[in-house]
Coordinates of C-alpha atoms and ligand atoms in Angstrom, one line a residue:
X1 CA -19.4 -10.9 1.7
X2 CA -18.7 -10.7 -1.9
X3 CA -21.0 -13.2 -2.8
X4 CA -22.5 -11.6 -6.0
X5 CA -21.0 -9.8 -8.9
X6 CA -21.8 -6.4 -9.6
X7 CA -21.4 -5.5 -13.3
X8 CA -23.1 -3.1 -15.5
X9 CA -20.0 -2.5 -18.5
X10 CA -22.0 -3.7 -21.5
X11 CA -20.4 -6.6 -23.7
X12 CA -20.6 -5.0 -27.3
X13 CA -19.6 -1.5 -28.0
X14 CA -20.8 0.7 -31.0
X15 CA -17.1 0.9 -32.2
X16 CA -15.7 0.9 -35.9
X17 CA -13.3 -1.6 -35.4
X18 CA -13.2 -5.4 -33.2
X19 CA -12.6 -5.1 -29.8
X20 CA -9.6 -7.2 -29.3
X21 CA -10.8 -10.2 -27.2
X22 CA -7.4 -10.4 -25.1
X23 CA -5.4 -8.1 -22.5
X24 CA -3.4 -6.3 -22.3
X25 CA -4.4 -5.6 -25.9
X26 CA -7.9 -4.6 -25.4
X27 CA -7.4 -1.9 -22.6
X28 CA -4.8 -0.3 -25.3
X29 CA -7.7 0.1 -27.8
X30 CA -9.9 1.5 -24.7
X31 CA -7.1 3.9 -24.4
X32 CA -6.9 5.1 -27.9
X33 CA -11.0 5.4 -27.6
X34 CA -10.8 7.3 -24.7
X35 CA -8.1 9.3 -26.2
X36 CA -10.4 11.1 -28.8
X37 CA -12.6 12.3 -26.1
X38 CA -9.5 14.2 -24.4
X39 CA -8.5 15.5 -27.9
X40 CA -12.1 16.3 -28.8
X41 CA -12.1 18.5 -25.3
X42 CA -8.5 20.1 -26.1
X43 CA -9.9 21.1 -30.0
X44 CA -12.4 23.2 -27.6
X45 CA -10.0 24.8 -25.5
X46 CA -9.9 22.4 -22.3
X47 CA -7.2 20.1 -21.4
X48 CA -8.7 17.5 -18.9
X49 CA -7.0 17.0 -15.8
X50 CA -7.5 14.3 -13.7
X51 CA -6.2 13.7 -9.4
X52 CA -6.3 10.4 -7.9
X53 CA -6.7 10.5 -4.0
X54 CA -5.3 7.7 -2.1
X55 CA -6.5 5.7 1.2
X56 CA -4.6 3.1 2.9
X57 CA -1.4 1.0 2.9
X58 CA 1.6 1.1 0.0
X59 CA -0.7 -1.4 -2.3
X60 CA -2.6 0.8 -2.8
X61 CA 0.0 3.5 -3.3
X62 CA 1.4 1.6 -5.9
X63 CA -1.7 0.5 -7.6
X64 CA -2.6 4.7 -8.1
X65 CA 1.0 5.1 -9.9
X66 CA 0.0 2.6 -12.0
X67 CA -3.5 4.0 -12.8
X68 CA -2.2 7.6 -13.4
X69 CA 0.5 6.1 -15.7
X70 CA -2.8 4.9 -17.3
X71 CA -4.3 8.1 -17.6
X72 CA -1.5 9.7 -18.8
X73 CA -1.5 7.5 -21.5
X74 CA -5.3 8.5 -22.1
X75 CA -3.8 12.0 -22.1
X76 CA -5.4 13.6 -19.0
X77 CA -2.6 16.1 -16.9
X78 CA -2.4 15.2 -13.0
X79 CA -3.8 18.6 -11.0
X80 CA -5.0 19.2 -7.9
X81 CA -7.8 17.4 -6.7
X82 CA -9.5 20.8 -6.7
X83 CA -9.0 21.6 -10.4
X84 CA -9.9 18.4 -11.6
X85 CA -12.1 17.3 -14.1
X86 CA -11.6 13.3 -13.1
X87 CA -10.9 12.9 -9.8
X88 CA -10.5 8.9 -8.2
X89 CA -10.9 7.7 -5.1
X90 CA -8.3 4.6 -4.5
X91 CA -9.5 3.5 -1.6
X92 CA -9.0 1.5 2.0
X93 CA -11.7 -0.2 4.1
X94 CA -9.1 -1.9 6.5
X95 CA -10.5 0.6 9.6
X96 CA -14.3 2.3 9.3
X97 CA -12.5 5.8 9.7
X98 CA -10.9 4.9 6.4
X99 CA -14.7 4.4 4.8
X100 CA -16.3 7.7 6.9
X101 CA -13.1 9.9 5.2
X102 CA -14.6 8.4 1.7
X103 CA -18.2 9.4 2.3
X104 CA -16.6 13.2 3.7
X105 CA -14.8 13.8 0.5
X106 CA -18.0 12.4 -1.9
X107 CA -20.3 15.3 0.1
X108 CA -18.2 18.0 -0.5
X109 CA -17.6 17.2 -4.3
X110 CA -21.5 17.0 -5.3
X111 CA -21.9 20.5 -5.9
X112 CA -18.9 20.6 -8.6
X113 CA -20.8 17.3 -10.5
X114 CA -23.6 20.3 -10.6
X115 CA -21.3 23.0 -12.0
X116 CA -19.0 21.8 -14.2
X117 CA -20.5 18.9 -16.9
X118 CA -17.3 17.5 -17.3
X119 CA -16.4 16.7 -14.0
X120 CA -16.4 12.7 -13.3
X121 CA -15.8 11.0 -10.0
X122 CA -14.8 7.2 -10.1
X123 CA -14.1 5.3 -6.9
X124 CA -12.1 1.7 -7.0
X125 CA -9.9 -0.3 -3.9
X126 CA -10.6 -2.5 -1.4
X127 CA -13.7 -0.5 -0.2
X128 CA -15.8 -1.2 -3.5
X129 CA -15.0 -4.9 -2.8
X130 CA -18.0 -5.1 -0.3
X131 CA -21.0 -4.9 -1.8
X132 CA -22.8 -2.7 1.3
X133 CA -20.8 0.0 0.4
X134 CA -21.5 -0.6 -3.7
X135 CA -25.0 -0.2 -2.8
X136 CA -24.7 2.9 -0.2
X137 CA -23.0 4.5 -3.0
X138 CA -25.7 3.6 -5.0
X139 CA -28.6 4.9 -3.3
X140 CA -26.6 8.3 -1.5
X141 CA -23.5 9.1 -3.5
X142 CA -25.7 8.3 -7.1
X143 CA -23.5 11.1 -8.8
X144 CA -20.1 8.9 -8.8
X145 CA -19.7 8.3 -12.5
X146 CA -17.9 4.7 -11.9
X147 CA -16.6 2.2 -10.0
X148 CA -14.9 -0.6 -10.1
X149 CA -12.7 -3.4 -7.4
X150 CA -9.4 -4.6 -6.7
X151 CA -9.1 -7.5 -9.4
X152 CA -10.2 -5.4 -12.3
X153 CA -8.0 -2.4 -12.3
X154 CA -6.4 -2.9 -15.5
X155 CA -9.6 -2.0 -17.0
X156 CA -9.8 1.3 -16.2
X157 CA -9.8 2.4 -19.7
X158 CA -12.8 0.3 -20.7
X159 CA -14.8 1.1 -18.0
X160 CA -14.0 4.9 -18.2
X161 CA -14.8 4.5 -22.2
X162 CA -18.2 2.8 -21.3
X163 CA -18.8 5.9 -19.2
X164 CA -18.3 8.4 -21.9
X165 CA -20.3 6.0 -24.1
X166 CA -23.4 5.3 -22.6
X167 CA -23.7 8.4 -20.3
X168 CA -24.7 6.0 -17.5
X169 CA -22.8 5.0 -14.0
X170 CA -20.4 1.8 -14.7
X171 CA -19.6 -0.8 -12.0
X172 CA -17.6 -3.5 -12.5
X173 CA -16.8 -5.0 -8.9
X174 CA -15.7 -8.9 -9.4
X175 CA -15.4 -11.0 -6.2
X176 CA -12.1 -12.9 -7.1
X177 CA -10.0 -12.5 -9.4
X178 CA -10.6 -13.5 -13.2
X179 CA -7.2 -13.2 -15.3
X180 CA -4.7 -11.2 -13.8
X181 CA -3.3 -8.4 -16.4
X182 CA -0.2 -6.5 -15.1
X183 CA -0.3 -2.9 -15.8
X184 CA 3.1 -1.2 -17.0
X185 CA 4.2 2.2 -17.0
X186 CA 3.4 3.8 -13.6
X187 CA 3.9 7.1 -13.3
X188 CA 6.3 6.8 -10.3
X189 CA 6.0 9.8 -7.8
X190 CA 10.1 9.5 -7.3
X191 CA 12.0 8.3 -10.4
X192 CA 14.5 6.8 -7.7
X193 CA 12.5 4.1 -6.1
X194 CA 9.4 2.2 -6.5
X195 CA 7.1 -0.5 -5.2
X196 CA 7.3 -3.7 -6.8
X197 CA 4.2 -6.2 -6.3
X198 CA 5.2 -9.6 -5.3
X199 CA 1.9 -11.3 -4.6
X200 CA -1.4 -10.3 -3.9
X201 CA -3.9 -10.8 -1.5
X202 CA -3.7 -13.1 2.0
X203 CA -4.7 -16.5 3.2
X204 CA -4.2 -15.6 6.9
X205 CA -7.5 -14.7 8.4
X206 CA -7.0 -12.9 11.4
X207 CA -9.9 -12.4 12.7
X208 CA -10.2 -8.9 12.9
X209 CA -9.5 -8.1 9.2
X210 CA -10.8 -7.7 6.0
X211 CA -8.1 -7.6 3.9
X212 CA -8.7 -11.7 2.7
X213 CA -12.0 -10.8 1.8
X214 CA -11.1 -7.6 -0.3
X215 CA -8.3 -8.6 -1.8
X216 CA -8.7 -12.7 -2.3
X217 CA -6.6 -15.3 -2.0
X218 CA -2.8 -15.2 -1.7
X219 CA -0.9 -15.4 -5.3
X220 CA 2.3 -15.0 -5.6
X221 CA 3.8 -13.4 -9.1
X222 CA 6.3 -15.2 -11.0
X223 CA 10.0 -15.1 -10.1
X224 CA 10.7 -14.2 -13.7
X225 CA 8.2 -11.3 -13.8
X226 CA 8.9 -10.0 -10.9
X227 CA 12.8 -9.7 -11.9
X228 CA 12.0 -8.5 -14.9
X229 CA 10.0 -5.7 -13.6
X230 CA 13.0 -5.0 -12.0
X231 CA 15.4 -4.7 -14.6
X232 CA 13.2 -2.4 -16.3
X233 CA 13.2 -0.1 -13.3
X234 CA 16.5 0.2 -12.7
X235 CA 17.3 0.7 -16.4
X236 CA 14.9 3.5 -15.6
X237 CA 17.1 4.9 -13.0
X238 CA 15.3 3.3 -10.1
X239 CA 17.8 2.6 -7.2
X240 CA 15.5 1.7 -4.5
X241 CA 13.2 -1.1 -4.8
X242 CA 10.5 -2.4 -1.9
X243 CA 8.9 -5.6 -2.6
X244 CA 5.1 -5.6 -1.9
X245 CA 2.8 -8.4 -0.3
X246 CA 0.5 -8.7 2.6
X247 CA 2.9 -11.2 3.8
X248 CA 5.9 -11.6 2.1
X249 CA 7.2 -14.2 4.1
X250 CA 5.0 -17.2 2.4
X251 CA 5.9 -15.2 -1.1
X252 CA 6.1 -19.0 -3.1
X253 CA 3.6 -20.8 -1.3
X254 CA 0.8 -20.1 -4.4
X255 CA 1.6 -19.1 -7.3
X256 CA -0.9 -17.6 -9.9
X257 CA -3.0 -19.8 -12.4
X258 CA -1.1 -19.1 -15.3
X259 CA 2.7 -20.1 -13.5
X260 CA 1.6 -23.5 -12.5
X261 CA 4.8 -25.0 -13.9
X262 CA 6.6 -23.2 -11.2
X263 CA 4.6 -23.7 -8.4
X264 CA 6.1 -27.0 -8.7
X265 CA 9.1 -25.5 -6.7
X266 CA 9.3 -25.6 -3.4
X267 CA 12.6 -24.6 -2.9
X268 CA 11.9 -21.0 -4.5
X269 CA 10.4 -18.6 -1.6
X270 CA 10.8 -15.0 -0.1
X271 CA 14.7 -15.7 0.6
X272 CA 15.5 -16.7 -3.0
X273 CA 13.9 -13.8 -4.3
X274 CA 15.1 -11.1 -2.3
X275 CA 19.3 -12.6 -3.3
X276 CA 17.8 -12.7 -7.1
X277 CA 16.4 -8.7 -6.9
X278 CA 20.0 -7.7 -4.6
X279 CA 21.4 -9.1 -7.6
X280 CA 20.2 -7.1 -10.1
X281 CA 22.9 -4.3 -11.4
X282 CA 22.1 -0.4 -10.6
X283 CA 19.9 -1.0 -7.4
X284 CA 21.1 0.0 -4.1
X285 CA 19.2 -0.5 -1.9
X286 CA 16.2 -3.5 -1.3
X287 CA 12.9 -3.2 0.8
X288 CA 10.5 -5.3 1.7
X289 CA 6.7 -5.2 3.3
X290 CA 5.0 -6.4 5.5
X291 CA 6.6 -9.8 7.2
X292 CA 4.3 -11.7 9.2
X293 CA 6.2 -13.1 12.6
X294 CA 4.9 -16.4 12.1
X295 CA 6.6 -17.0 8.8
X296 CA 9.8 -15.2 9.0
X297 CA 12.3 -17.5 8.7
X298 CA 16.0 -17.8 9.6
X299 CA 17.2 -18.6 6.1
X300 CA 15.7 -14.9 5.5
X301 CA 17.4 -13.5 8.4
X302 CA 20.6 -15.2 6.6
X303 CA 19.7 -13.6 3.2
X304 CA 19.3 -10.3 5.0
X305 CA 22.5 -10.6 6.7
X306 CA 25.0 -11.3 3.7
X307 CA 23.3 -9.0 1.6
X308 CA 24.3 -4.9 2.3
X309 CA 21.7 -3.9 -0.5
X310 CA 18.7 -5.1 1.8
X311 CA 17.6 -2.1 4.2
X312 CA 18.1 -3.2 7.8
X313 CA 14.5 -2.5 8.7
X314 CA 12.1 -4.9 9.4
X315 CA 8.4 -3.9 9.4
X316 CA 6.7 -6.9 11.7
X317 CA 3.9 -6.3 13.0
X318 CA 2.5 -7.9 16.4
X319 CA -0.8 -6.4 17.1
X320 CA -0.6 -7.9 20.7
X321 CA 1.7 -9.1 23.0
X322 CA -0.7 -11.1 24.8
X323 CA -0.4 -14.6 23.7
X324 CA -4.6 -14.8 24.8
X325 CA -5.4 -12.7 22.1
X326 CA -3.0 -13.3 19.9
X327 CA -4.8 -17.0 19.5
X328 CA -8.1 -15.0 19.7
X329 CA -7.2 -13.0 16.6
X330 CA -5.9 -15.9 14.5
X331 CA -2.5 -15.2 14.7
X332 CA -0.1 -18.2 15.1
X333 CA 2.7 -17.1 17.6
X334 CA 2.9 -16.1 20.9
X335 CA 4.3 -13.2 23.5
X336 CA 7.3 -15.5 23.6
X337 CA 7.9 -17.0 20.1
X338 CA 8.0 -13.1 19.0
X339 CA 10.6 -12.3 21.8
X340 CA 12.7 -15.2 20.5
X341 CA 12.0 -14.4 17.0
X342 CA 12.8 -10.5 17.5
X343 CA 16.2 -12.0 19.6
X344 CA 17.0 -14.2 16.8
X345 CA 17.4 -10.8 14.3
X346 CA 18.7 -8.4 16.4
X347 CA 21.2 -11.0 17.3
X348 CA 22.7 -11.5 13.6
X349 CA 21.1 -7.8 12.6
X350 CA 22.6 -5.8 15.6
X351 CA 21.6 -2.1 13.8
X352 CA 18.0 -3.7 12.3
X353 CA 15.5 -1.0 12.7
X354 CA 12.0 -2.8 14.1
X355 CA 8.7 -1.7 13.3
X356 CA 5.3 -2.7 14.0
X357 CA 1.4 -2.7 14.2
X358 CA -0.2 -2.7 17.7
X359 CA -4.3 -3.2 17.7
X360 CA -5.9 -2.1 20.7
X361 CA -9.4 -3.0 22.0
X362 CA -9.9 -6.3 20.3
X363 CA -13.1 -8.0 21.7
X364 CA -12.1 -9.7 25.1
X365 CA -9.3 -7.6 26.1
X366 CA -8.4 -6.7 29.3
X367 CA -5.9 -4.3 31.2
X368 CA -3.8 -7.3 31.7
X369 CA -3.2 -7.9 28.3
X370 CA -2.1 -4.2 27.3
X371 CA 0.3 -4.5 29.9
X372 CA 1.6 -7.9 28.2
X373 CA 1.9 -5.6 25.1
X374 CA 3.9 -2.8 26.5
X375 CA 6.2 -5.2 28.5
X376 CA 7.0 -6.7 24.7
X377 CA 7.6 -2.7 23.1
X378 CA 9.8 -2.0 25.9
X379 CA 11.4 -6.0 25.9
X380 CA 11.6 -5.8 21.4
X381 CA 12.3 -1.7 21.6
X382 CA 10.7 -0.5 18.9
X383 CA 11.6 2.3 16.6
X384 CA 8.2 2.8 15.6
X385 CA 5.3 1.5 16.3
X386 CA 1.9 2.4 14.4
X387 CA -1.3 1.9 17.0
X388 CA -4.4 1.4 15.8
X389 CA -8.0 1.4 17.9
X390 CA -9.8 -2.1 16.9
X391 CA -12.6 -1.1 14.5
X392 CA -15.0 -3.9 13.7
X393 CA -15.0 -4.7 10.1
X394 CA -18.5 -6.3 8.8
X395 CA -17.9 -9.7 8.1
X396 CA -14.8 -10.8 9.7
X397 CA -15.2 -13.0 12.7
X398 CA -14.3 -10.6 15.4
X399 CA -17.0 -8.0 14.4
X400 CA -19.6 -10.6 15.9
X401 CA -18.0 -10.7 19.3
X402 CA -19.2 -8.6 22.1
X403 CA -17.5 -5.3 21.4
X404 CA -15.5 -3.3 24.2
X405 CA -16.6 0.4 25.7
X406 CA -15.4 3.1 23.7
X407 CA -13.7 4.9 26.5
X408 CA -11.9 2.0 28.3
X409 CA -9.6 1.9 24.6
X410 CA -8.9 5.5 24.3
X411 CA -7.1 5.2 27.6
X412 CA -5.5 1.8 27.1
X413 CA -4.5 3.0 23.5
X414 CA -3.6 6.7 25.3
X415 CA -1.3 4.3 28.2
X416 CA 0.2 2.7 25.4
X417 CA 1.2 5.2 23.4
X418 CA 2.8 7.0 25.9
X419 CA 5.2 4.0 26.4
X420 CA 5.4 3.4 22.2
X421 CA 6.7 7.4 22.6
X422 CA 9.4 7.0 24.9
X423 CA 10.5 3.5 23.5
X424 CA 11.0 5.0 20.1
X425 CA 12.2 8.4 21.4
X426 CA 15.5 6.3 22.7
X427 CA 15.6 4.1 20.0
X428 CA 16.0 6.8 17.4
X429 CA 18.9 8.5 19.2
X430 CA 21.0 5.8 18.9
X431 CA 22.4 7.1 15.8
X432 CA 22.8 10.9 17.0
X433 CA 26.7 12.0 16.4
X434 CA 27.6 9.7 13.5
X435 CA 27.2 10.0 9.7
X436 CA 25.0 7.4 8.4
X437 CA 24.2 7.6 4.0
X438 CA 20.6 9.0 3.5
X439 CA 18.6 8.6 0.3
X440 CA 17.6 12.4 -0.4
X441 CA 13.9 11.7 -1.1
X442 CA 12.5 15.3 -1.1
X443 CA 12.3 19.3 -0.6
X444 CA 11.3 19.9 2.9
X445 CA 7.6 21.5 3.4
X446 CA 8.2 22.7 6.5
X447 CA 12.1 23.8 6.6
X448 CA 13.3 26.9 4.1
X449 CA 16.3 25.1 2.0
X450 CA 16.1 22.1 3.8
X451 CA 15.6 18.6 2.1
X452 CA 14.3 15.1 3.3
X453 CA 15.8 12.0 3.0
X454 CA 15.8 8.5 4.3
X455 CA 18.5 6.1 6.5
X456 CA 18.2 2.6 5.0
X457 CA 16.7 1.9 8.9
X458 CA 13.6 3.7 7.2
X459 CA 14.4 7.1 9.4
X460 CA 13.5 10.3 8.3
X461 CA 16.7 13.0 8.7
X462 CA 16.2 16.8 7.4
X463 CA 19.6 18.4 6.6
X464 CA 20.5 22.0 4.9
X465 CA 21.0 21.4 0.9
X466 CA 19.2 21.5 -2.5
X467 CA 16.9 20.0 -4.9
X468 CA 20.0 19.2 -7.0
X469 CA 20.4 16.2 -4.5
X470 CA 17.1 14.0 -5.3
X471 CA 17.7 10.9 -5.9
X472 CA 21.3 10.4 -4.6
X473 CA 22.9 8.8 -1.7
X474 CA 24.7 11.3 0.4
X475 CA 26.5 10.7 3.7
X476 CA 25.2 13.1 6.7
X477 CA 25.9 13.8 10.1
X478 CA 23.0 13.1 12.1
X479 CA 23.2 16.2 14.7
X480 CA 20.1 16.2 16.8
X481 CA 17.6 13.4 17.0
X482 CA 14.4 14.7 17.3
X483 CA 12.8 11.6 18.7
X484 CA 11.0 10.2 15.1
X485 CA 13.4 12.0 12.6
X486 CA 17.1 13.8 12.5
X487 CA 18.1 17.3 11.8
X488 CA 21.6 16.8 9.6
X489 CA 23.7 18.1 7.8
X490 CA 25.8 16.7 4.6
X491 CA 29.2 15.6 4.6
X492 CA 31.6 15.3 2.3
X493 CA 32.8 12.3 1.1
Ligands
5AD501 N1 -9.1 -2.5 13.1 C1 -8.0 -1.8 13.5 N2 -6.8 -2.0 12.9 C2 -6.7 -3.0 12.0 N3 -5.7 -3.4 11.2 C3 -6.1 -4.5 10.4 N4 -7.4 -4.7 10.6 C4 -7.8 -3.8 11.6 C5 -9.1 -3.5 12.2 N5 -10.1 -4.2 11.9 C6 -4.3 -2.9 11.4 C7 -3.3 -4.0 11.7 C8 -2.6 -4.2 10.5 C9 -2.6 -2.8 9.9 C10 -2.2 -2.7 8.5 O1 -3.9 -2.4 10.2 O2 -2.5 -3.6 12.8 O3 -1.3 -4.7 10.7
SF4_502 FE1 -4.9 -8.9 7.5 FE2 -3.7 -10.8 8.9 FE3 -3.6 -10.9 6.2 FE4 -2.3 -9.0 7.5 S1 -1.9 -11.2 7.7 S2 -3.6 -8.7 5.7 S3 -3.6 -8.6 9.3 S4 -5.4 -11.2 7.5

């Protein structure tokens, strides 16, 4: 995999003035280039409007903030993925449905590439890392304007220029990383909180996942830029911060190129960081995503402990609780090191809300090892768990062992979720009867003059009230648990 670069964004440009040779200089001038195309377009009446479509985990979340505050900039207005002119596809290869929801969307937008000559599509994330999927796109989906991977997104504005320019598709997948240029000025969907990237990519390897391939070796950012990144945020009125990385936990371990002078400090990791952000004036509360069990440690259980800003929520996922598996999918702990390790926080973190990732129908699995997995959701009690069907991803080890019948995992995943239901449906009353300070997130969809907001355990409660609440911290009853979320209602303080 990812053995060849695919690159097609020619070198020189037909441009009045030098291309600046450095970033984040050069996707500026991109920008302005691109700009006179949207101004040409509004001097005939049309204001270009552009949707990005999102697959996958909060990475990639993030990431499309960042690329709409970068066509923004260009001057394109967000719409509707139905009214617009650009739309992108950010997207996730981590499970095939992910890949087949692609493909779906691509087939129903061909016939507005035919009717409206304006219309472009561009496609970029972790599925454009593999180079099957580049060439599928090539040969079936030829109408996609542009593509490009997960180490080149800054330069969307180049590639989107060399588009316009040469009136030909542009690709520009690389298969690691070349520089890495930061973009600013995402165009947050909640002015209140954001993600924050801490590192990127993954050295772990399990064997049933791509995400090391897609995304490349772990690198951690800078303490410095990370904190500064901060700051910035909350001088923009962000109070809720989550820190980003496939696995937080080993956040130190390998620093980028460019910071080697730090990397010369082993003593600055995931638990230093997280006391430097809590320390950072105007934030209220801290997140963090995703911890990997075999690195959590207890100085961060400490950190978490002494520090109210940080959420008590943990996010850990086990994928199995059958130490058999476990060793078959690469993952470095066992049934009984997580017990200890989940013992270990509830025992300083009494209220800690736990979360996790079950996998079912890995290659070799057997009845006896889903019941392993249930005794541990009933034994950690989970407040959620997400479960996921095993899907073999091209490449990774596990896709080349023998694969299990289809309908022997939709009735283990069917057993299990029945026991994930009822673990979390007690786990989430726990709270029912007393007030607990929710972050008021949204307008409800559903509810008529209801809003949305969040308990630092990462629970959902819906509560009577109005718009004029977004973005504030306001204590509420929590009246009725509904099993994943709370009907409220607001107190006053
Ligand atoms: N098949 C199914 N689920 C997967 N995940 C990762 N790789 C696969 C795969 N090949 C799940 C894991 C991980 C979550 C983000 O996605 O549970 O924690
Ligand atoms: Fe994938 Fe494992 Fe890395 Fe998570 S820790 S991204 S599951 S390889």
């Amino acid at each position: 995999m990812n053995e060849q670069m695919i690159t097609n964004i020619p070198e020189e440009y037909r441009v009045d003035e030098p291309v600046p040779a450095h970033e984040p200089e050069r996707q500026d001038f991109f920008v302005s280039l691109c700009r006179n195309y949207i101004e040409q377009n509004l001097k005939e009446g049309r204001q270009l409007k552009y949707a990005i479509v999102t697959f996958g985990c909060q990475m990639n979340v993030y990431d499309s903030e960042r690329l709409k505050g970068v066509l923004e900039k260009i001057g394109y207005t967000e719409s509707s993925e139905e009214d617009a002119d650009l739309v992108i596809f950010n997207t996730c290869t981590v499970r095939e449905n992910a890949n087949q929801r692609l493909y779906g969307h691509l087939g129903q937008l061909k016939p507005r590439k035919k009717a409206n000559p304006h219309f472009m599509i561009g496609l970029c994330g972790c599925m454009m890392q593999e180079p099957s999927v580049v060439a599928k796109i090539n040969t079936s989906y030829s109408f996609v304007d542009f593509i490009f991977g997960t180490f080149n997104l800054h330069r969307l504005p180049e590639l989107l220029f060399a588009r316009l320019h040469e009136n030909k598709r542009m690709i520009e997948v690389l298969p690691e990383p070349k520089e890495h240029v930061e973009i600013k000025g995402a165009k947050r969907k909640y002015s209140f909180k954001s993600g924050v990237n801490i590192m990127y990519g993954c050295n772990n390897f399990c064997t049933y996942c791509i995400v090391p391939y897609v995304r490349g070796r772990e690198r951690s950012r800078t303490p410095e830029d990370i904190l500064q990144d901060i700051r910035e945020l909350a001088a923009d009125g962000v109070t809720e911060i989550m820190l980003l990385g496939q696995n937080v936990n080993s956040y130190g371990t390998n620093f980028m190129e460019e910071s080697e002078v730090i990397s010369s400090n082993p003593e600055y990791g995931f638990p230093e960081l997280l006391e430097d952000v809590c320390a950072i004036p105007g934030l209220v509360r801290v997140r963090f995503m995703t911890s990997h069990p075999k690195d959590l440690s207890d100085k961060l259980i400490s950190v978490i402990a002494r520090n109210p800003k940080v959420c008590r929520h943990i996010h850990l996922p086990i994928q199995s609780g059958s130490s058999a598996l476990l060793k078959a999918m690469n993952r470095h702990y066992t049934k009984e090191s997580y017990l200890s390790l989940v013992d270990k926080i509830r025992e300083t973190l009494p209220d800690v809300s736990l979360t996790t990732d079950i996998m079912v129908g890995f290659p070799g699995e057997t009845e006896e090892d889903i019941d392993d997995t249930i005794d541990v959701v009933r034994k950690a009690g989970f407040d959620q768990a997400f479960t996921f069907i095993y899907s073999p991803r091209t490449g990774t080890p596990a896709a080349a062992m023998e694969q299990l019948p289809e309908d022997v995992v939709k009735t283990r995943f069917q057993r299990l979720l029945n026991v994930v239901n009822e673990v979390a449906h007690q786990r989430c009353g726990r709270f029912e009867g007393l007030v607990k300070e929710v972050l008021v997130e949204e307008k409800n969809a559903q509810l008529e003059n209801f809003m949305t907001g969040r308990t630092e355990e990462n629970i959902l409660v819906h509560f009577p009230g109005d718009e004029a609440l977004i973005g504030k911290y306001i204590p509420v009853l929590l009246k009725e648990s509904k099993g994943f979320y709370y009907l409220g209602e607001a107190v006053r303080k």
